[in-house]
Amino acid sequence: MEKLQVQRRKRLVLVPYPLQGHINPMLDLASILHSKGFSITIAHTKFNSPNPANHPDFIFLPIQDGIPNLDVSPPNLVDLASAINTNCKEPFRECISQLMHQEQRHQVVCIIYDFLMHFAETVANQLNIPSIILRTSNATTLLAFRTIPQLREEGYHSLQDSTSYDLVPGLHPLRFKDLPVSSMGSLDNFLQLLAVVCNTRTSSAIIWNTMDCLENSSLARLQEQYHVPFFPIGPMHKMAPAESSKLFKDENNCFEWLEKQAPNSVLYVSFGSIAKLDEKELTEMAWGLTNSYQPFLWVIRPDLVSGSEAFLPEGFQELTRERACLVRWAPQKDILAHPAVGAFWSHCGWNSTLESICESVPMICKPYFADQKVNARYLTHEWGVGIELGDVMQRTEIAKAIRSILVEKEGMQMRQKAIALKEQIEQCMKDGGSSYNSLDKLVQFISSL
Ligand code: UDP
């Protein structure tokens, strides 16, 4: 108790990147560190700001970001990151300087920032505050990021949107088509961003939302290249005591529907918070789901279809009414934990990937951009818990994949592997497990700063 009180005088400032898939793990980390006795300030952009009411124990510090309400989609992501880093630096410096003056009983001991919020490192360094990076995607993606400039120098020019099935030298099992570079706008701009985010600069450690049992070899290779300690403490949503923040409103009526379904019978379908489809893809999805004859819970975000409202094909709702539940946003972690859910058709964002394997739910993988392709490749070829869909959505292939994963032998075998993977992850989190130990070391490390 006394230790917690001493610790409580130590304030950590956490700086999330303002997209759902980045906010969730940062707020989970905040809850984990709060439970270890630290005081928490979340310094966040006004754009996509988290809801302070969900976290009464934290102080929220809005930073002016100068970001208009832009359409967040893959080709804009590099520009968004660069605008945030340019616009937020000065306002952040002012906020932290003020905080340091006000906080007499509490000392700002460390700034922990999302790897995309690198302006926070510059400010921390100017103010003589130690900083730590949080990597919200997996370790293998960083290995791939570090390889991309090298490949380009070696003469591989069409890295973006490559359709090549050839394996990337040194990155087995990744193929050129899996490199986390497609759909990210201009390659030159992307390479500039990579040069910054692959570098630790003056930061003194890296926290990872991953675990040894999943990515032991990638973590070991990276540790040889980085001369700062690594703290892989994932899966953070399971290590954290509290709920993380949601930018959208959950629709809990889907639980009533789930309660009526048989165990392992439902396909949960969601493409995360920013992936977008075109109308043709939506139509193929709708008919694939219809022709599978399996129950499904489908998240259709209002902005899921680029440039227009999502129009479902005529006849779809009548044909599937008996076995479909459609929502605009879902309490995903609880859904994946529901016994009725038998498989997850996903875009393979890293959070979705972790949330699914932590509940031993096998996946149908339809990645779109950035690290999603790396995650999909690992799900299908390294961990054996996913079915890969082709690049073009086709109703026949979709229906076949859904039946395979829900009712055929292939799906049963994947579920067995997913159960084994879940058990390994649980071992990592237990007293003496790798994530548990890393968290202990992280707390000691921060306390010694
Ligand atoms: N999510 C959710 N409800 C939905 C869709 C997504 O709660 O209907 C959450 C999901 O649980 C995950 C996050 O949003 O924690 C999405 O992160 P991910 O890395 O999977 O994908 P991104 O949105 O970054 O592409």
Tab-separated table of C-alpha atoms and ligand atoms in Angstrom:
chain	number	residue	atom	x	y	z
A	1	MET	CA	0.000	0.000	0.000
A	2	GLU	CA	2.771	2.384	1.021
A	3	LYS	CA	4.702	1.432	-2.112
A	4	LEU	CA	1.656	2.311	-4.237
A	5	GLN	CA	1.429	5.711	-2.541
A	6	VAL	CA	5.112	6.471	-3.132
A	7	GLN	CA	4.661	5.356	-6.738
A	8	ARG	CA	1.503	7.487	-7.090
A	9	ARG	CA	3.655	10.603	-6.842
A	10	LYS	CA	5.252	9.539	-10.089
A	11	ARG	CA	3.276	10.782	-13.056
A	12	LEU	CA	3.487	9.226	-16.492
A	13	VAL	CA	2.332	11.140	-19.554
A	14	LEU	CA	0.999	8.844	-22.268
A	15	VAL	CA	0.564	10.080	-25.844
A	16	PRO	CA	-1.718	7.940	-28.051
A	17	TYR	CA	-2.000	8.238	-31.840
A	18	PRO	CA	-5.621	9.248	-32.523
A	19	LEU	CA	-6.933	6.130	-34.263
A	20	GLN	CA	-8.968	3.448	-32.508
A	21	GLY	CA	-6.386	0.698	-33.073
A	22	HIS	CA	-3.733	2.865	-31.391
A	23	ILE	CA	-5.869	4.442	-28.649
A	24	ASN	CA	-7.039	1.053	-27.318
A	25	PRO	CA	-3.601	-0.407	-26.499
A	26	MET	CA	-2.344	2.944	-25.098
A	27	LEU	CA	-5.311	3.167	-22.716
A	28	ASP	CA	-4.822	-0.468	-21.778
A	29	LEU	CA	-1.196	0.341	-20.987
A	30	ALA	CA	-2.367	3.317	-18.926
A	31	SER	CA	-4.675	1.058	-16.894
A	32	ILE	CA	-1.907	-1.485	-16.384
A	33	LEU	CA	0.547	1.160	-15.145
A	34	HIS	CA	-2.110	2.840	-13.007
A	35	SER	CA	-2.754	-0.495	-11.303
A	36	LYS	CA	0.979	-0.554	-10.507
A	37	GLY	CA	0.645	2.745	-8.662
A	38	PHE	CA	1.622	5.413	-11.209
A	39	SER	CA	-0.447	8.540	-11.814
A	40	ILE	CA	-1.546	8.844	-15.405
A	41	THR	CA	-2.000	11.794	-17.732
A	42	ILE	CA	-3.237	11.123	-21.262
A	43	ALA	CA	-2.075	13.868	-23.630
A	44	HIS	CA	-4.328	13.537	-26.661
A	45	THR	CA	-5.212	15.391	-29.847
A	46	LYS	CA	-8.624	17.014	-30.059
A	47	PHE	CA	-9.100	15.058	-33.263
A	48	ASN	CA	-10.665	11.673	-32.330
A	49	SER	CA	-10.214	12.379	-28.633
A	50	PRO	CA	-10.891	9.557	-26.149
A	51	ASN	CA	-13.748	9.902	-23.670
A	52	PRO	CA	-12.425	11.000	-20.239
A	53	ALA	CA	-15.646	9.792	-18.561
A	54	ASN	CA	-14.543	6.181	-19.203
A	55	HIS	CA	-11.372	6.731	-17.166
A	56	PRO	CA	-12.061	8.756	-14.018
A	57	ASP	CA	-8.619	7.878	-12.600
A	58	PHE	CA	-6.684	9.548	-15.397
A	59	ILE	CA	-6.126	13.219	-16.191
A	60	PHE	CA	-6.815	14.097	-19.828
A	61	LEU	CA	-4.796	16.851	-21.442
A	62	PRO	CA	-6.066	17.988	-24.847
A	63	ILE	CA	-3.419	19.250	-27.276
A	64	GLN	CA	-4.204	21.624	-30.144
A	65	ASP	CA	-3.640	19.652	-33.323
A	66	GLY	CA	-4.895	21.877	-36.136
A	67	ILE	CA	-6.334	18.789	-37.839
A	68	PRO	CA	-9.554	19.417	-39.737
A	69	ASN	CA	-12.102	16.590	-39.652
A	70	LEU	CA	-10.517	14.714	-42.491
A	71	ASP	CA	-11.491	11.431	-44.059
A	72	VAL	CA	-9.199	8.916	-42.391
A	73	SER	CA	-8.325	6.383	-45.053
A	74	PRO	CA	-5.094	4.589	-45.993
A	75	PRO	CA	-3.724	7.027	-48.611
A	76	ASN	CA	-4.145	9.872	-46.042
A	77	LEU	CA	-2.498	8.074	-43.147
A	78	VAL	CA	1.070	9.176	-43.816
A	79	ASP	CA	-0.090	12.795	-44.263
A	80	LEU	CA	-2.107	12.569	-41.042
A	81	ALA	CA	0.923	11.325	-39.097
A	82	SER	CA	3.101	14.035	-40.535
A	83	ALA	CA	0.551	16.831	-39.863
A	84	ILE	CA	0.090	15.703	-36.256
A	85	ASN	CA	3.833	15.613	-35.645
A	86	THR	CA	4.303	19.077	-37.088
A	87	ASN	CA	1.277	20.712	-35.463
A	88	CYS	CA	1.387	19.193	-31.987
A	89	LYS	CA	4.995	19.718	-30.994
A	90	GLU	CA	4.750	23.294	-29.665
A	91	PRO	CA	1.342	22.941	-27.955
A	92	PHE	CA	2.563	19.713	-26.341
A	93	ARG	CA	5.734	21.393	-25.081
A	94	GLU	CA	3.677	24.182	-23.516
A	95	CYS	CA	1.272	21.737	-21.872
A	96	ILE	CA	4.063	19.614	-20.394
A	97	SER	CA	6.024	22.667	-19.200
A	98	GLN	CA	2.902	23.936	-17.426
A	99	LEU	CA	2.236	20.507	-15.962
A	100	MET	CA	5.769	20.370	-14.568
A	101	HIS	CA	5.256	23.730	-12.868
A	102	GLN	CA	1.874	22.790	-11.398
A	103	GLU	CA	2.843	19.317	-10.266
A	104	GLN	CA	4.661	19.895	-7.031
A	105	ARG	CA	3.762	16.692	-5.273
A	106	HIS	CA	3.905	14.710	-8.471
A	107	GLN	CA	6.845	14.438	-10.729
A	108	VAL	CA	6.561	13.709	-14.487
A	109	VAL	CA	8.955	10.781	-14.629
A	110	CYS	CA	8.446	9.613	-18.159
A	111	ILE	CA	6.616	10.272	-21.439
A	112	ILE	CA	5.365	7.130	-23.171
A	113	TYR	CA	4.351	7.749	-26.770
A	114	ASP	CA	2.905	5.796	-29.668
A	115	PHE	CA	5.675	5.196	-32.230
A	116	LEU	CA	3.787	7.441	-34.683
A	117	MET	CA	3.781	10.400	-32.221
A	118	HIS	CA	7.523	10.981	-32.446
A	119	PHE	CA	7.202	14.735	-31.735
A	120	ALA	CA	6.735	13.655	-28.104
A	121	GLU	CA	10.319	12.363	-28.024
A	122	THR	CA	11.646	15.730	-29.256
A	123	VAL	CA	9.753	17.551	-26.514
A	124	ALA	CA	10.745	15.045	-23.825
A	125	ASN	CA	14.369	15.435	-24.811
A	126	GLN	CA	14.134	19.260	-24.736
A	127	LEU	CA	12.580	19.132	-21.269
A	128	ASN	CA	14.974	16.481	-19.964
A	129	ILE	CA	12.245	13.938	-19.347
A	130	PRO	CA	12.981	10.296	-20.231
A	131	SER	CA	10.769	8.805	-22.947
A	132	ILE	CA	9.668	5.312	-23.940
A	133	ILE	CA	8.114	4.145	-27.235
A	134	LEU	CA	4.957	2.036	-27.355
A	135	ARG	CA	4.747	-0.124	-30.462
A	136	THR	CA	1.084	-0.874	-31.072
A	137	SER	CA	1.690	-3.253	-33.982
A	138	ASN	CA	3.649	-6.484	-33.926
A	139	ALA	CA	7.408	-7.000	-33.936
A	140	THR	CA	7.544	-8.634	-37.371
A	141	THR	CA	6.083	-5.482	-38.931
A	142	LEU	CA	9.011	-3.484	-37.585
A	143	LEU	CA	11.417	-6.048	-39.050
A	144	ALA	CA	9.625	-5.651	-42.389
A	145	PHE	CA	9.682	-1.828	-42.104
A	146	ARG	CA	13.439	-1.967	-41.593
A	147	THR	CA	13.853	-4.168	-44.664
A	148	ILE	CA	11.855	-1.973	-47.075
A	149	PRO	CA	14.473	0.786	-47.640
A	150	GLN	CA	17.130	-1.914	-48.016
A	151	LEU	CA	15.061	-3.739	-50.669
A	152	ARG	CA	14.597	-0.519	-52.546
A	153	GLU	CA	18.338	0.117	-52.553
A	154	GLU	CA	18.864	-3.405	-53.861
A	155	GLY	CA	16.755	-2.531	-56.904
A	156	TYR	CA	13.276	-3.821	-55.951
A	157	HIS	CA	11.215	-0.923	-57.224
A	158	SER	CA	7.610	-2.068	-57.391
A	159	LEU	CA	7.274	-2.782	-53.676
A	160	GLN	CA	4.002	-0.914	-53.347
A	161	ASP	CA	0.996	-2.933	-54.362
A	162	SER	CA	3.228	-5.853	-55.314
A	163	THR	CA	1.273	-8.985	-56.209
A	164	SER	CA	4.347	-11.206	-56.115
A	165	TYR	CA	4.107	-14.486	-54.209
A	166	ASP	CA	7.927	-14.680	-54.004
A	167	LEU	CA	9.305	-14.857	-50.483
A	168	VAL	CA	11.138	-11.748	-49.247
A	169	PRO	CA	14.782	-12.693	-48.525
A	170	GLY	CA	15.313	-12.848	-44.756
A	171	LEU	CA	11.643	-12.387	-43.861
A	172	HIS	CA	10.216	-15.908	-44.172
A	173	PRO	CA	7.223	-16.537	-44.413
A	174	LEU	CA	6.445	-13.052	-45.771
A	175	ARG	CA	5.998	-12.669	-49.530
A	176	PHE	CA	6.481	-9.397	-51.400
A	177	LYS	CA	2.700	-8.988	-51.480
A	178	ASP	CA	2.636	-9.099	-47.657
A	179	LEU	CA	5.034	-6.195	-47.126
A	180	PRO	CA	3.403	-3.473	-44.996
A	181	VAL	CA	3.788	-0.807	-47.660
A	182	SER	CA	0.781	-1.133	-49.968
A	183	SER	CA	-1.922	1.576	-50.251
A	184	MET	CA	0.091	4.027	-48.146
A	185	GLY	CA	0.295	6.881	-50.676
A	186	SER	CA	3.651	8.034	-52.095
A	187	LEU	CA	6.513	5.602	-51.424
A	188	ASP	CA	8.978	8.453	-50.869
A	189	ASN	CA	6.798	9.999	-48.162
A	190	PHE	CA	6.296	6.605	-46.594
A	191	LEU	CA	10.048	5.942	-46.567
A	192	GLN	CA	10.599	9.287	-44.862
A	193	LEU	CA	8.121	8.330	-42.164
A	194	LEU	CA	9.786	4.916	-41.787
A	195	ALA	CA	13.187	6.546	-41.304
A	196	VAL	CA	11.789	8.302	-38.232
A	197	VAL	CA	9.596	5.598	-36.764
A	198	CYS	CA	12.209	2.843	-37.061
A	199	ASN	CA	14.591	4.920	-34.981
A	200	THR	CA	14.492	5.084	-31.174
A	201	ARG	CA	16.294	8.475	-31.102
A	202	THR	CA	16.796	9.378	-27.401
A	203	SER	CA	14.051	7.094	-26.097
A	204	SER	CA	15.221	4.660	-23.490
A	205	ALA	CA	13.070	1.557	-24.104
A	206	ILE	CA	10.365	-0.023	-26.270
A	207	ILE	CA	7.115	-1.436	-24.887
A	208	TRP	CA	5.425	-3.991	-27.175
A	209	ASN	CA	1.841	-5.176	-27.381
A	210	THR	CA	3.057	-8.633	-28.279
A	211	MET	CA	4.468	-11.620	-26.458
A	212	ASP	CA	7.376	-13.983	-26.624
A	213	CYS	CA	5.302	-17.049	-27.437
A	214	LEU	CA	4.013	-15.414	-30.632
A	215	GLU	CA	7.036	-13.513	-31.855
A	216	ASN	CA	10.077	-14.826	-30.101
A	217	SER	CA	12.283	-14.920	-33.184
A	218	SER	CA	11.326	-11.462	-34.535
A	219	LEU	CA	11.801	-9.921	-31.092
A	220	ALA	CA	15.208	-11.575	-30.718
A	221	ARG	CA	16.338	-10.333	-34.146
A	222	LEU	CA	15.178	-6.810	-33.372
A	223	GLN	CA	16.820	-6.826	-29.959
A	224	GLU	CA	20.157	-7.381	-31.721
A	225	GLN	CA	19.536	-4.224	-33.744
A	226	TYR	CA	18.204	-1.945	-30.987
A	227	HIS	CA	20.321	-1.074	-27.990
A	228	VAL	CA	17.490	-0.293	-25.583
A	229	PRO	CA	15.532	-2.739	-23.408
A	230	PHE	CA	12.378	-4.351	-24.830
A	231	PHE	CA	9.275	-4.961	-22.730
A	232	PRO	CA	6.854	-7.282	-24.561
A	233	ILE	CA	3.874	-7.181	-22.201
A	234	GLY	CA	1.009	-8.244	-24.462
A	235	PRO	CA	-1.762	-8.992	-24.910
A	236	MET	CA	-2.434	-5.644	-23.227
A	237	HIS	CA	-6.224	-5.897	-23.394
A	238	LYS	CA	-5.924	-9.012	-21.217
A	239	MET	CA	-3.182	-7.660	-18.970
A	240	ALA	CA	-5.212	-4.478	-18.302
A	241	PRO	CA	-7.725	-4.358	-15.448
A	242	ALA	CA	-10.148	-1.866	-17.094
A	243	GLU	CA	-12.025	-1.294	-20.349
A	244	SER	CA	-10.287	0.801	-22.989
A	245	SER	CA	-11.826	3.791	-24.739
A	246	LYS	CA	-14.196	3.554	-27.668
A	247	LEU	CA	-14.610	6.209	-30.333
A	248	PHE	CA	-17.939	4.676	-31.455
A	249	LYS	CA	-21.019	3.599	-29.543
A	250	ASP	CA	-21.432	-0.140	-28.965
A	251	GLU	CA	-24.690	-1.803	-29.920
A	252	ASN	CA	-25.331	-4.306	-27.195
A	253	ASN	CA	-28.526	-5.718	-28.707
A	254	CYS	CA	-26.337	-8.191	-30.565
A	255	PHE	CA	-25.927	-10.195	-27.338
A	256	GLU	CA	-29.627	-11.014	-27.251
A	257	TRP	CA	-29.249	-12.384	-30.735
A	258	LEU	CA	-26.016	-14.264	-29.924
A	259	GLU	CA	-27.684	-15.941	-26.933
A	260	LYS	CA	-30.064	-17.701	-29.333
A	261	GLN	CA	-27.299	-19.193	-31.491
A	262	ALA	CA	-25.621	-22.598	-31.110
A	263	PRO	CA	-22.049	-22.824	-29.757
A	264	ASN	CA	-19.304	-22.064	-32.328
A	265	SER	CA	-21.897	-21.493	-35.049
A	266	VAL	CA	-21.633	-17.736	-35.752
A	267	LEU	CA	-19.276	-15.897	-38.070
A	268	TYR	CA	-18.379	-12.467	-36.678
A	269	VAL	CA	-17.472	-10.042	-39.500
A	270	SER	CA	-15.694	-6.746	-38.920
A	271	PHE	CA	-13.000	-4.799	-40.735
A	272	GLY	CA	-11.896	-2.605	-37.826
A	273	SER	CA	-12.209	1.139	-37.566
A	274	ILE	CA	-10.769	2.544	-40.813
A	275	ALA	CA	-10.558	-0.046	-43.624
A	276	LYS	CA	-12.879	0.811	-46.501
A	277	LEU	CA	-14.513	-1.299	-49.203
A	278	ASP	CA	-15.937	-0.371	-52.567
A	279	GLU	CA	-19.533	-1.147	-53.457
A	280	LYS	CA	-18.620	-4.187	-55.531
A	281	GLU	CA	-16.750	-5.715	-52.585
A	282	LEU	CA	-19.703	-5.084	-50.291
A	283	THR	CA	-22.001	-6.817	-52.762
A	284	GLU	CA	-19.688	-9.843	-53.070
A	285	MET	CA	-19.448	-10.030	-49.268
A	286	ALA	CA	-23.219	-9.895	-48.919
A	287	TRP	CA	-23.787	-12.712	-51.423
A	288	GLY	CA	-20.897	-14.765	-50.016
A	289	LEU	CA	-22.496	-14.540	-46.563
A	290	THR	CA	-25.908	-15.406	-47.994
A	291	ASN	CA	-24.630	-18.414	-49.951
A	292	SER	CA	-22.730	-19.834	-46.965
A	293	TYR	CA	-26.048	-20.552	-45.173
A	294	GLN	CA	-24.319	-19.866	-41.816
A	295	PRO	CA	-25.384	-17.370	-39.118
A	296	PHE	CA	-23.375	-14.143	-39.024
A	297	LEU	CA	-22.963	-10.933	-37.043
A	298	TRP	CA	-21.753	-8.233	-39.430
A	299	VAL	CA	-20.398	-4.807	-38.433
A	300	ILE	CA	-21.200	-2.322	-41.196
A	301	ARG	CA	-19.698	1.002	-40.095
A	302	PRO	CA	-21.458	4.043	-41.561
A	303	ASP	CA	-18.210	4.909	-43.396
A	304	LEU	CA	-17.347	1.346	-44.459
A	305	VAL	CA	-17.902	1.998	-48.162
A	306	SER	CA	-15.661	4.670	-49.720
A	307	GLY	CA	-17.516	7.794	-50.690
A	308	SER	CA	-21.076	6.511	-50.164
A	309	GLU	CA	-23.475	4.908	-47.724
A	310	ALA	CA	-23.307	1.126	-47.572
A	311	PHE	CA	-26.123	-0.142	-49.829
A	312	LEU	CA	-26.798	-3.822	-49.385
A	313	PRO	CA	-27.957	-5.661	-52.494
A	314	GLU	CA	-31.677	-6.076	-53.030
A	315	GLY	CA	-33.020	-9.311	-51.583
A	316	PHE	CA	-30.078	-9.784	-49.177
A	317	GLN	CA	-31.952	-8.779	-46.011
A	318	GLU	CA	-35.002	-10.946	-46.809
A	319	LEU	CA	-32.851	-13.981	-47.582
A	320	THR	CA	-30.692	-13.700	-44.447
A	321	ARG	CA	-33.116	-12.215	-41.884
A	322	GLU	CA	-33.371	-15.485	-39.938
A	323	ARG	CA	-29.624	-15.830	-39.428
A	324	ALA	CA	-28.132	-12.341	-39.585
A	325	CYS	CA	-27.453	-9.591	-37.074
A	326	LEU	CA	-26.223	-6.298	-38.574
A	327	VAL	CA	-24.712	-3.561	-36.393
A	328	ARG	CA	-22.826	-0.322	-36.978
A	329	TRP	CA	-20.236	-0.960	-34.245
A	330	ALA	CA	-19.861	-3.865	-31.852
A	331	PRO	CA	-18.339	-4.594	-28.431
A	332	GLN	CA	-15.793	-6.745	-30.231
A	333	LYS	CA	-13.829	-8.221	-27.339
A	334	ASP	CA	-17.005	-9.436	-25.624
A	335	ILE	CA	-18.380	-10.788	-28.875
A	336	LEU	CA	-15.231	-12.779	-29.567
A	337	ALA	CA	-15.465	-14.191	-26.034
A	338	HIS	CA	-19.059	-15.354	-26.584
A	339	PRO	CA	-19.399	-19.152	-26.927
A	340	ALA	CA	-21.660	-18.814	-29.998
A	341	VAL	CA	-18.882	-17.221	-32.066
A	342	GLY	CA	-17.100	-19.862	-34.138
A	343	ALA	CA	-14.956	-17.708	-36.474
A	344	PHE	CA	-13.972	-14.125	-37.222
A	345	TRP	CA	-13.768	-12.709	-40.748
A	346	SER	CA	-11.366	-9.805	-40.265
A	347	HIS	CA	-9.108	-7.263	-41.937
A	348	CYS	CA	-6.464	-8.549	-39.488
A	349	GLY	CA	-5.597	-5.341	-37.637
A	350	TRP	CA	-3.184	-6.228	-34.826
A	351	ASN	CA	-5.751	-5.612	-32.060
A	352	SER	CA	-8.356	-7.727	-33.822
A	353	THR	CA	-5.764	-10.447	-34.350
A	354	LEU	CA	-4.795	-10.506	-30.663
A	355	GLU	CA	-8.400	-10.284	-29.492
A	356	SER	CA	-9.355	-13.251	-31.680
A	357	ILE	CA	-6.483	-15.562	-30.794
A	358	CYS	CA	-6.909	-14.762	-27.104
A	359	GLU	CA	-10.412	-16.261	-27.358
A	360	SER	CA	-9.254	-19.168	-29.576
A	361	VAL	CA	-11.409	-17.983	-32.470
A	362	PRO	CA	-9.984	-18.955	-35.910
A	363	MET	CA	-10.046	-16.301	-38.620
A	364	ILE	CA	-10.843	-15.675	-42.267
A	365	CYS	CA	-8.220	-13.157	-43.330
A	366	LYS	CA	-8.859	-10.320	-45.773
A	367	PRO	CA	-6.106	-7.784	-45.061
A	368	TYR	CA	-6.104	-4.356	-46.720
A	369	PHE	CA	-3.077	-2.260	-45.838
A	370	ALA	CA	-0.080	-1.653	-43.562
A	371	ASP	CA	0.624	-4.387	-40.987
A	372	GLN	CA	-2.639	-6.234	-41.750
A	373	LYS	CA	-0.959	-8.297	-44.478
A	374	VAL	CA	1.881	-9.296	-42.156
A	375	ASN	CA	-0.621	-10.338	-39.488
A	376	ALA	CA	-2.686	-12.305	-42.014
A	377	ARG	CA	0.378	-14.170	-43.238
A	378	TYR	CA	1.319	-15.126	-39.696
A	379	LEU	CA	-2.229	-16.199	-38.874
A	380	THR	CA	-2.456	-18.440	-41.920
A	381	HIS	CA	1.109	-19.719	-42.318
A	382	GLU	CA	2.880	-19.428	-38.993
A	383	TRP	CA	0.194	-20.085	-36.401
A	384	GLY	CA	-2.181	-22.092	-38.630
A	385	VAL	CA	-5.354	-20.459	-37.308
A	386	GLY	CA	-6.534	-18.574	-40.396
A	387	ILE	CA	-7.805	-19.060	-43.947
A	388	GLU	CA	-6.471	-16.619	-46.530
A	389	LEU	CA	-8.942	-15.064	-48.983
A	390	GLY	CA	-7.763	-14.010	-52.445
A	391	ASP	CA	-7.077	-10.349	-53.223
A	392	VAL	CA	-10.369	-9.890	-55.097
A	393	MET	CA	-13.614	-10.518	-53.200
A	394	GLN	CA	-15.572	-13.311	-54.867
A	395	ARG	CA	-18.833	-14.611	-53.480
A	396	THR	CA	-18.105	-18.285	-54.289
A	397	GLU	CA	-14.717	-18.239	-52.603
A	398	ILE	CA	-16.179	-16.385	-49.599
A	399	ALA	CA	-19.019	-18.861	-49.110
A	400	LYS	CA	-16.558	-21.761	-49.387
A	401	ALA	CA	-14.173	-20.221	-46.815
A	402	ILE	CA	-17.041	-19.601	-44.367
A	403	ARG	CA	-18.261	-23.182	-44.620
A	404	SER	CA	-14.701	-24.532	-44.276
A	405	ILE	CA	-14.014	-22.594	-41.108
A	406	LEU	CA	-17.398	-23.119	-39.439
A	407	VAL	CA	-18.510	-26.607	-40.406
A	408	GLU	CA	-15.705	-28.558	-42.050
A	409	LYS	CA	-12.688	-30.488	-40.773
A	410	GLU	CA	-10.265	-27.705	-41.737
A	411	GLY	CA	-12.052	-25.314	-39.385
A	412	MET	CA	-12.101	-27.868	-36.549
A	413	GLN	CA	-8.347	-28.358	-36.895
A	414	MET	CA	-7.805	-24.604	-36.828
A	415	ARG	CA	-9.938	-24.299	-33.710
A	416	GLN	CA	-7.734	-26.927	-32.016
A	417	LYS	CA	-4.624	-24.929	-32.929
A	418	ALA	CA	-6.298	-21.744	-31.740
A	419	ILE	CA	-7.047	-23.392	-28.378
A	420	ALA	CA	-3.383	-24.392	-28.049
A	421	LEU	CA	-2.273	-20.848	-28.951
A	422	LYS	CA	-4.627	-19.363	-26.370
A	423	GLU	CA	-3.124	-21.662	-23.736
A	424	GLN	CA	0.387	-20.491	-24.620
A	425	ILE	CA	-0.722	-16.865	-24.343
A	426	GLU	CA	-2.266	-17.555	-20.944
A	427	GLN	CA	1.062	-19.026	-19.815
A	428	CYS	CA	2.822	-15.799	-20.901
A	429	MET	CA	0.474	-13.753	-18.703
A	430	LYS	CA	0.684	-15.950	-15.581
A	431	ASP	CA	3.035	-15.332	-12.659
A	432	GLY	CA	6.474	-16.272	-14.016
A	433	GLY	CA	5.375	-16.059	-17.670
A	434	SER	CA	7.215	-13.839	-20.163
A	435	SER	CA	4.697	-10.955	-20.303
A	436	TYR	CA	4.213	-11.042	-16.535
A	437	ASN	CA	7.980	-10.855	-15.972
A	438	SER	CA	8.419	-8.135	-18.600
A	439	LEU	CA	5.779	-6.035	-16.881
A	440	ASP	CA	7.583	-6.409	-13.550
A	441	LYS	CA	10.811	-5.317	-15.209
A	442	LEU	CA	9.069	-2.390	-16.906
A	443	VAL	CA	7.718	-1.125	-13.574
A	444	GLN	CA	11.200	-1.388	-12.031
A	445	PHE	CA	12.694	0.336	-15.073
A	446	ILE	CA	10.276	3.289	-14.926
A	447	SER	CA	10.659	3.549	-11.155
A	448	SER	CA	14.422	3.850	-11.581
A	449	LEU	CA	14.230	6.716	-14.143
B	1	UDP	N1	-13.526	-2.596	-32.644
B	1	UDP	C1	-14.662	-2.681	-31.883
B	1	UDP	N2	-15.854	-2.799	-32.527
B	1	UDP	C2	-15.966	-2.878	-33.882
B	1	UDP	C3	-14.784	-2.821	-34.653
B	1	UDP	C4	-13.582	-2.693	-33.991
B	1	UDP	O1	-14.613	-2.639	-30.643
B	1	UDP	O2	-17.096	-2.946	-34.372
B	1	UDP	C5	-12.236	-2.437	-31.937
B	1	UDP	C6	-11.471	-3.746	-31.922
B	1	UDP	O3	-11.867	-4.508	-30.791
B	1	UDP	C7	-10.038	-3.296	-31.893
B	1	UDP	C8	-10.045	-1.940	-32.591
B	1	UDP	O4	-11.399	-1.511	-32.632
B	1	UDP	O5	-9.588	-3.151	-30.556
B	1	UDP	C9	-9.554	-2.013	-34.021
B	1	UDP	O6	-8.185	-2.173	-34.016
B	1	UDP	P1	-7.446	-3.055	-35.105
B	1	UDP	O7	-5.988	-2.952	-34.813
B	1	UDP	O8	-7.998	-4.422	-35.157
B	1	UDP	O9	-7.811	-2.382	-36.491
B	1	UDP	P2	-7.800	-0.866	-37.028
B	1	UDP	O10	-9.116	-0.278	-36.715
B	1	UDP	O11	-6.647	-0.163	-36.369
B	1	UDP	O12	-7.602	-1.038	-38.502
